[in-house]
Amino acid sequence: MASEDVVSKTTGESAVSTIVNLAEEAKLASEGVKAPSHAFLSICKSLVAGGVAGGVSRSAVAPLERLKILLQVQNPHSIKYNGTIQGLKYIWRTEGIRGMFKGNGTNCARIVPNSAVKFFSYEQASNGILWLYRRQSGNEEAHLTPLLRLGAGACAGIIAMSATYPMDMVRGRLTVQTENSPRQYRGIFHALSTVFREEGPRALYRGWLPSVIGVIPYVGLNFAVYESLKDWLIQTKPFGLAENSELSVTTRLACGAAAGTVGQTVAYPLDVIRRRMQMVGWKNAASVLTADGKSKAPLEYTGMVDAFRKTVRHEGFGALYKGLVPNSVKVVPSIAIAFVTYEVVKDVLGVEMRISD
């Protein structure tokens, strides 16, 4: 499986690199830009806007994010977190305010470059796909269809996720640590080096396959639904929501919320499996996984299919949706804030986007 993952990853990155190159050429040609510094500045602004959007949105919902992961991976024979309200109260009572935001620093360190690469890759892939679509159709006024937006969003998500996956893997472990854990990772770099030394480099990519599969409906639908809703509102102007081809921040927030709801619902079981696979092979694992040694140890998984099979067999189909409630509560404002923050920062920096114009 590992070798297949590497081949798939290499092939995917090569294909996306071609699309990005075509996108940049098309953008420069359409804008009549001759100075490379202008294109470089535009790229930097896009990366900054995406990074700020990711950091702000994740920090806003950090307690719910941590609770979701704890619900996903906790030992079913010793339940400590049983619902959103109870879980948040338990974290507050046992770990205090620091416990509510545990892992957020690591999450921001991962999500800022992840979001930056994701947003930038989406814009470049969209420009490239649109250029090819107009060239093949012979219609210079053609716009991206929802299906093409889905493809661009999926490409962007896979590139960003693959580039930062080791950070996400150790972030998951750092997040589920409590004061009672036998071993404490001291931080992201200590966790990365410890996993690499004790479990090997392949361990840093445990759960990568379900993550890639989940990227397609999650990130792809997020972008496709958001962009399509914006275009529809601008064209039809229902209830006076669009004025002079512009949407208010509130309307864009609603579009982002709808996009986030669709994406997270479809991809959630894959997120549960990914997180559980990341915990496999952890020596002296966190107490939430081992039930403080009072009950059965967590299951070992040989791969994605095996993880699905054992999870459903031992815990039922509902286990694939553990943590869905806090995730639903957090994902809507998180995705919405990310999109709105990105567009606001982009406007402040003066970044010009020509995806569908």
Coordinates of C-alpha atoms in Angstrom, one line a residue, residues 179-316:
E179 CA -1.8 15.1 31.9
N180 CA -2.2 11.4 32.7
S181 CA -0.6 10.2 29.4
P182 CA 2.4 8.0 30.1
R183 CA 4.6 9.9 27.6
Q184 CA 4.3 13.5 26.7
Y185 CA 5.4 14.8 23.3
R186 CA 7.0 18.1 24.1
G187 CA 6.0 19.8 20.9
I188 CA 5.6 19.3 17.2
F189 CA 9.3 18.9 16.4
H190 CA 9.8 16.5 19.3
A191 CA 6.8 14.5 18.1
L192 CA 8.0 14.4 14.5
S193 CA 11.5 13.3 15.5
T194 CA 10.1 10.7 18.0
V195 CA 7.7 9.1 15.5
F196 CA 10.4 9.1 12.8
R197 CA 12.9 7.5 15.1
E198 CA 10.7 4.9 16.8
E199 CA 8.2 4.1 14.1
G200 CA 9.9 4.9 10.8
P201 CA 9.2 7.5 8.1
R202 CA 6.2 5.6 6.8
A203 CA 4.4 6.2 10.2
L204 CA 4.3 9.9 9.4
Y205 CA 1.9 9.1 6.6
R206 CA -0.5 6.7 8.4
G207 CA -4.0 7.5 7.3
W208 CA -2.9 9.3 4.1
L209 CA -5.0 7.2 1.8
P210 CA -8.4 7.9 3.4
S211 CA -7.3 11.5 3.7
V212 CA -6.8 11.7 -0.1
I213 CA -10.1 10.0 -0.8
G214 CA -11.8 12.3 1.6
V215 CA -10.3 15.4 0.0
I216 CA -12.4 14.9 -3.1
P217 CA -15.9 15.3 -1.5
Y218 CA -14.7 17.6 1.4
V219 CA -12.5 20.2 -0.2
G220 CA -13.9 19.8 -3.7
L221 CA -17.5 20.3 -2.6
N222 CA -16.5 23.2 -0.3
F223 CA -15.1 25.2 -3.2
A224 CA -17.6 24.1 -5.8
V225 CA -20.7 24.8 -3.7
Y226 CA -19.3 28.1 -2.4
E227 CA -18.3 29.4 -5.8
S228 CA -21.5 28.2 -7.5
L229 CA -23.7 29.8 -4.8
K230 CA -21.9 33.1 -5.2
D231 CA -22.3 33.1 -9.0
W232 CA -26.0 32.2 -8.7
L233 CA -26.7 35.0 -6.2
I234 CA -24.8 37.5 -8.3
Q235 CA -26.7 36.5 -11.5
T236 CA -30.2 36.1 -10.1
K237 CA -30.0 38.7 -7.3
P238 CA -32.7 37.0 -5.1
F239 CA -34.1 39.1 -2.3
G240 CA -31.7 41.9 -3.2
L241 CA -28.7 40.0 -1.8
A242 CA -26.4 41.1 -4.5
E243 CA -25.8 44.7 -5.3
N244 CA -23.7 45.9 -8.2
S245 CA -22.4 42.3 -8.6
E246 CA -21.1 42.3 -5.1
L247 CA -22.1 40.2 -2.1
S248 CA -22.1 41.4 1.5
V249 CA -19.9 39.7 4.1
T250 CA -23.0 38.2 5.7
T251 CA -24.1 36.6 2.4
R252 CA -20.6 35.2 1.8
L253 CA -20.6 33.8 5.3
A254 CA -23.9 32.0 4.6
C255 CA -22.4 30.6 1.3
G256 CA -19.3 29.3 3.2
A257 CA -21.5 27.8 5.9
A258 CA -23.6 25.9 3.3
A259 CA -20.4 24.7 1.5
G260 CA -18.9 23.5 4.8
T261 CA -22.0 21.5 5.8
V262 CA -22.2 19.6 2.5
G263 CA -18.5 18.8 2.5
Q264 CA -18.1 17.6 6.1
T265 CA -21.2 15.4 6.0
V266 CA -20.1 13.4 3.0
A267 CA -16.5 12.9 4.0
Y268 CA -16.8 12.4 7.8
P269 CA -16.4 8.6 8.1
L270 CA -13.1 8.9 6.2
D271 CA -11.9 11.5 8.7
V272 CA -12.7 9.1 11.6
I273 CA -10.7 6.3 10.0
R274 CA -7.8 8.5 9.2
R275 CA -7.5 9.7 12.8
R276 CA -7.7 6.2 14.2
M277 CA -5.0 5.0 11.8
Q278 CA -2.7 7.8 12.9
M279 CA -2.8 6.4 16.5
V280 CA -1.6 2.9 15.4
G281 CA 1.9 2.0 16.6
W282 CA 2.0 4.6 19.3
K283 CA 4.1 3.3 22.2
N284 CA 3.0 4.4 25.7
A285 CA 0.0 5.9 24.0
A286 CA -2.2 8.6 25.6
S287 CA -4.6 7.4 28.3
V288 CA -7.7 8.3 26.3
L289 CA -6.6 5.5 23.9
T290 CA -5.6 2.9 26.5
A291 CA -8.3 3.6 29.0
D292 CA -5.6 4.2 31.6
G293 CA -4.7 0.6 31.4
K294 CA -7.9 -0.5 33.0
S295 CA -9.5 -2.1 29.9
K296 CA -8.7 -3.5 26.4
A297 CA -6.0 -1.8 24.3
P298 CA -7.1 0.0 21.2
L299 CA -7.3 -2.1 18.0
E300 CA -4.5 -2.3 15.5
Y301 CA -5.3 -1.7 11.8
T302 CA -3.4 -3.0 8.8
G303 CA -4.9 -0.5 6.4
M304 CA -7.9 1.6 5.5
V305 CA -10.3 -1.3 4.7
D306 CA -9.3 -3.2 7.8
A307 CA -9.9 -0.1 9.9
F308 CA -13.4 0.3 8.4
R309 CA -14.2 -3.4 9.0
K310 CA -13.0 -3.5 12.6
T311 CA -14.6 -0.2 13.6
V312 CA -18.0 -1.3 12.3
R313 CA -17.7 -4.8 13.7
H314 CA -16.7 -3.9 17.2
E315 CA -18.5 -0.5 17.6
G316 CA -21.3 -0.5 15.0

